[in-house]
Each structure stands twice: as structure tokens, then as C-alpha cells.
Short mmCIF file of C-alpha atoms in Angstrom, two decimals:
data_model
loop_
_atom_site.label_atom_id
_atom_site.label_comp_id
_atom_site.label_asym_id
_atom_site.label_seq_id
_atom_site.Cartn_x
_atom_site.Cartn_y
_atom_site.Cartn_z
CA GLN A 692 164.16 143.73 -129.09
CA ALA A 693 165.57 144.70 -125.70
CA MET A 694 168.37 147.25 -125.25
CA SER A 695 169.86 149.64 -122.85
CA ASN A 696 171.97 152.40 -121.57
CA ASP A 697 172.63 153.73 -118.25
CA GLN A 698 169.17 155.15 -117.54
CA PHE A 699 166.94 153.48 -119.80
CA ASN A 700 165.99 149.99 -120.60
CA PHE A 701 164.28 149.68 -123.88
CA ASP A 702 161.95 146.56 -124.66
CA ILE A 703 160.40 147.15 -128.02
CA THR A 704 159.48 145.23 -131.00
CA GLU A 705 161.35 147.27 -133.91
CA VAL A 706 164.18 149.59 -133.36
CA GLU A 707 166.02 151.65 -135.87
CA ILE A 708 169.36 153.23 -134.65
CA LEU A 709 170.47 156.60 -136.28
CA GLU A 710 173.44 158.72 -136.03
CA GLU A 711 176.22 156.53 -134.84
CA GLY A 712 174.00 155.23 -132.24
CA ASN A 713 172.92 158.22 -130.77
CA LYS A 714 169.37 158.26 -131.84
CA PHE A 715 166.67 155.24 -131.18
CA LYS A 716 163.31 155.18 -132.64
CA GLY A 717 161.36 152.23 -131.79
CA ILE A 718 158.25 151.49 -133.68
CA LYS A 719 155.45 148.88 -133.35
CA ARG A 720 154.67 149.58 -129.72
CA GLY A 721 156.92 148.76 -126.56
CA THR A 722 157.92 149.42 -123.08
CA VAL A 723 160.83 151.74 -121.71
CA THR A 724 161.70 151.98 -118.40
CA THR A 725 164.46 153.94 -116.17
CA ASP A 726 166.67 153.79 -113.16
CA SER A 727 164.27 156.10 -111.65
CA GLY A 728 161.06 153.51 -111.27
CA ILE A 729 159.57 155.26 -114.51
CA ILE A 730 157.77 152.70 -116.80
CA ILE A 731 156.71 154.23 -120.24
CA ASP A 732 154.51 152.12 -122.59
CA ALA A 733 153.68 153.63 -126.15
CA ASP A 734 153.44 152.97 -129.83
CA GLU A 735 156.28 154.76 -131.09
CA PHE A 736 159.73 156.12 -129.42
CA ASP A 737 162.17 158.70 -130.19
CA TYR A 738 165.19 158.65 -128.07
CA ASP A 739 168.18 161.55 -127.99
CA LYS A 740 170.58 160.05 -126.23
CA ILE A 741 173.01 163.02 -126.42
CA LYS A 742 170.10 165.26 -125.04
CA ASN A 743 168.52 162.69 -123.00
CA ILE A 744 165.27 163.26 -124.19
CA LEU A 745 162.56 160.79 -125.10
CA LYS A 746 159.58 161.63 -127.50
CA VAL A 747 156.68 159.31 -127.24
CA ASN A 748 153.93 158.99 -129.60
CA GLY A 749 150.69 157.14 -129.60
CA ASN A 750 148.40 155.62 -126.41
CA LEU A 751 150.96 156.70 -123.82
CA GLU A 752 151.06 155.18 -120.44
CA PHE A 753 153.53 156.54 -117.87
CA ILE A 754 154.10 155.09 -114.50
CA ASP A 755 155.77 156.73 -111.45
CA SER A 756 155.82 153.99 -109.32
CA GLN A 757 157.60 156.16 -106.59
CA ASN A 758 155.35 158.94 -106.50
CA LYS A 759 152.28 156.43 -107.20
CA ILE A 760 150.83 157.81 -110.21
CA LYS A 761 149.75 156.98 -113.69
CA ILE A 762 149.51 159.36 -116.28
CA TYR A 763 147.81 158.54 -119.95
CA SER A 764 148.22 160.97 -122.87
CA ASP A 765 148.32 160.89 -126.97
CA SER A 766 152.00 161.84 -127.16
CA GLY A 767 154.48 163.21 -124.67
CA THR A 768 158.14 164.42 -124.25
CA TYR A 769 160.16 162.91 -121.12
CA LEU A 770 163.13 164.95 -120.22
CA LYS A 771 165.15 162.36 -118.21
CA GLN A 772 167.88 165.02 -116.86
CA GLU A 773 165.03 167.31 -115.37
CA GLU A 774 162.93 164.25 -114.60
CA LYS A 775 159.69 165.90 -116.42
CA ILE A 776 157.19 165.01 -118.59
CA PHE A 777 155.15 167.01 -120.77
CA THR A 778 152.04 165.41 -122.35
CA GLU A 779 150.10 166.62 -125.46
CA GLY A 780 146.52 165.55 -125.99
CA ASN A 781 143.84 163.84 -123.70
CA SER A 782 146.01 163.84 -120.85
CA LYS A 783 144.49 161.64 -117.70
CA GLY A 784 146.42 161.35 -114.14
CA VAL A 785 145.21 158.61 -111.97
CA ASP A 786 146.41 159.18 -108.23
CA GLN A 787 146.69 156.20 -106.09
CA ASP A 788 143.72 157.05 -104.29
CA GLY A 789 141.69 157.01 -107.20
CA THR A 790 141.40 160.82 -107.83
CA ILE A 791 141.20 161.51 -111.76
CA ILE A 792 142.50 164.46 -113.56
CA THR A 793 141.80 164.85 -117.14
CA ALA A 794 143.00 167.94 -118.94
CA HIS A 795 144.43 168.60 -122.50
CA SER A 796 148.16 168.74 -121.63
CA PHE A 797 150.33 167.93 -118.46
CA ASN A 798 153.62 168.97 -117.15
CA TYR A 799 154.54 166.84 -114.67
CA ASP A 800 157.65 167.50 -112.27
CA LYS A 801 158.68 164.01 -110.70
CA ASN A 802 161.30 165.50 -108.31
CA LEU A 803 158.64 167.99 -107.18
CA ASN A 804 155.87 165.83 -107.31
CA ILE A 805 153.92 168.67 -109.08
CA ILE A 806 151.37 168.57 -111.69
CA ILE A 807 150.23 171.62 -113.93
CA ALA A 808 147.29 170.41 -116.17
CA THR A 809 146.05 172.78 -118.94
CA GLY A 810 142.97 173.26 -120.93
CA ASN A 811 139.45 171.81 -119.78
CA VAL A 812 140.57 170.27 -116.63
CA LYS A 813 138.22 168.60 -114.53
CA ILE A 814 139.51 167.16 -111.30
CA GLU A 815 136.97 163.95 -110.06
CA ASP A 816 137.34 162.48 -106.68
CA ASN A 817 134.36 159.96 -106.27
CA LYS A 818 135.28 158.94 -102.75
CA LYS A 819 135.01 162.45 -101.42
CA ASP A 820 132.20 163.64 -103.91
CA TYR A 821 133.90 166.54 -105.54
CA ILE A 822 134.22 167.64 -109.28
CA ILE A 823 136.55 170.69 -109.83
CA PHE A 824 136.52 172.33 -113.49
CA ALA A 825 138.98 174.77 -114.42
CA LYS A 826 141.26 176.20 -117.52
CA LYS A 827 144.52 175.22 -115.81
CA ILE A 828 145.58 173.75 -112.35
CA THR A 829 148.72 173.33 -110.22
CA TYR A 830 148.67 170.38 -107.96
CA PHE A 831 151.10 170.31 -105.34
CA ARG A 832 151.00 166.26 -104.31
CA ASN A 833 152.96 166.55 -101.12
CA GLN A 834 151.05 169.30 -99.80
CA GLU A 835 147.83 167.82 -101.47
CA LYS A 836 147.26 171.45 -102.35
CA ILE A 837 145.39 172.15 -105.50
CA ILE A 838 145.52 176.21 -106.79
CA THR A 839 143.31 176.91 -110.12
CA VAL A 840 143.80 179.50 -112.60
CA GLY A 841 140.99 181.89 -113.92
CA GLU A 842 137.39 180.43 -114.00
CA THR A 843 136.37 177.83 -111.97
CA LYS A 844 133.50 175.62 -111.15
CA ALA A 845 133.14 172.97 -108.36
CA ILE A 846 130.56 170.64 -107.33
CA ILE A 847 130.91 169.84 -103.65
CA GLU A 848 129.02 166.62 -102.39
CA SER A 849 126.43 166.69 -105.28
CA LYS A 850 124.85 169.52 -103.29
CA TYR A 851 126.84 172.98 -103.60
CA ASN A 852 127.56 174.50 -107.23
CA PHE A 853 130.62 176.76 -106.97
CA ASN A 854 131.38 179.60 -109.67
CA SER A 855 134.42 181.39 -108.72
CA SER A 856 138.14 181.97 -110.09
CA ASN A 857 141.42 181.40 -108.83
CA VAL A 858 140.23 178.93 -106.38
CA LEU A 859 142.96 177.11 -103.65
CA PHE A 860 141.70 173.58 -102.69
CA LEU A 861 143.44 171.82 -99.41
CA ARG A 862 142.57 168.19 -100.11
CA ASN A 863 143.61 167.18 -96.76
CA GLU A 864 141.59 169.92 -94.70
CA MET A 865 138.82 169.60 -97.29
CA GLN A 866 139.11 173.71 -97.72
CA LEU A 867 137.76 175.51 -100.78
CA SER A 868 138.38 179.08 -100.63
CA SER A 869 138.87 182.19 -103.50
CA SER A 870 139.76 186.04 -102.63
CA ASN A 871 137.23 186.34 -105.87
CA TYR A 872 133.72 187.36 -106.42
CA SER A 873 131.97 183.90 -106.15
CA THR A 874 128.20 182.69 -106.36
CA ILE A 875 127.51 179.28 -104.60
CA GLN A 876 124.30 177.62 -105.24
CA ASP A 877 122.97 174.59 -103.03
CA ASP A 878 120.24 171.97 -103.87
CA SER A 879 117.32 173.84 -102.52
CA GLN A 880 118.38 176.59 -105.31
CA THR A 881 119.54 179.33 -102.66
CA VAL A 882 122.25 181.47 -104.14
CA TYR A 883 124.96 183.15 -102.11
CA GLU A 884 126.87 185.86 -103.76
CA LEU A 885 130.14 186.73 -101.77
CA GLU A 886 133.19 188.90 -102.25
CA LYS A 887 135.05 186.26 -101.14
CA PHE A 888 134.64 182.85 -99.44
CA LYS A 889 135.90 179.75 -97.72
CA TYR A 890 134.16 176.71 -97.21
CA PHE A 891 134.80 174.08 -94.96
CA VAL A 892 133.35 170.69 -96.66
CA ASN A 893 133.39 168.47 -93.78
CA GLU A 894 131.97 170.96 -91.23
CA LYS A 895 129.80 172.27 -94.06
CA VAL A 896 130.53 175.88 -92.96
CA LEU A 897 130.90 178.61 -95.40
CA LYS A 898 132.77 181.99 -94.63
CA GLY A 899 132.42 185.12 -96.67
CA LYS A 900 132.61 188.84 -97.20
CA ASN A 901 129.65 190.92 -98.06
CA VAL A 902 127.33 188.10 -98.56
CA ASP A 903 123.76 188.34 -100.64
CA ILE A 904 121.65 185.64 -100.10
CA ILE A 905 118.75 184.85 -102.80
CA THR A 906 115.96 182.20 -101.95
CA THR A 907 113.37 181.05 -104.31
CA ALA A 908 110.25 180.50 -102.78
#
């Protein structure tokens, strides 16, 4: 059954219309598209016309064709007025360049093009060969800047293991830095302890303060 209002187009197998047409419930999977280039696929939809809030449940796939990102999750809430989506459970974001972010939940702001990912966050870029693990990250997609909160691990070029916290990663410049105590271990088992560091990935240059180097023979 296809339905539409000014901002949403619903293409859903089965629809219940409640509260004098102010609430739609969609079941048995379907697709919702918006005037801002969003495509949402899910098993169930619950749309509140007055609040302009769409709740989706079950195998959520959220495509932002303008910002070129796909988000998958168990469930989510889309605030049309603010152009924000909140996801909950098994959340995954796939960037146009193939970068994959997995986490428990996402807060994605379409207008600002910012993703906040929370809970067992993992960022993986196979092309540039790095993996980052953190409890929480904010990804400023326009600036290609990632800021992690709390304990952070990074594996760079399958060679360097970084253990740090509150890390800044500039994707365009390929620079990783932190102002906090960090340890870095390379594949020859050399360990660097630093008060703070900046690592230039492409140049393979490590700069740090109060560096202790521990080597194993």
C-alpha cells in the first residue's frame, strides 16, 4: 500500500491508520522515502504525523543518498524536523569509501553530517589499513575528523598497536594524536611509552613527549 504526505512516501504492505489519520503503523516490511533523499527499509514503521517522528523496528536500513552513507541497525527513530536518526542495537555505518563503523548505537545528524557512535565502537578501513576501537566516537564527516572518548586502541598498517585515550584522528592527513599517556608497540615488539604523541601515518613519523623505549632482544 503506497501512501504519502508532504515529506514522506510510504510503500508498505500493510498499514493501520490511527488517531484520525495522525498515526500510521506499517507492518510486514516496507520502504519509506523522504523529500531530503532518505530511504528507509524496515520490518515495522510507526509514524506520528503531528510530531513528524518515524520509529522503525527490525532490520533497519537507512540510506542517505545526499551524504552517501548507509546505516543498518535493529531499530531506530528518525526525527524529520531535525533530520536526525538515533539507532539502537547492532548499528553499522558504511561510508562511500568503504569505511565501516560498528557500534551499539548511533546518533546521526544529517544536516551537520556528524555521527556519534556509542558502545563497543570499531572503525575499520581496509584500504588505508587501520582499525580503531573505542567506547565512543564522534565522526565529523565534512572535516574527516574522528574524536574518541575514553580508552582507545588502534592498529595501524597491521604494524603498530596504540593504547591511548581521547584520541584525535584526521583521516585526510592520516594523523593520530593524543594528549594523554599512551603506549605504542610495533611488530618487532618494541614498546614506546609516551606522555602524549602525534603519529604521521604516511611519513611513519612518531613524535612524543617524555618517551620511554622498551626493546626486547
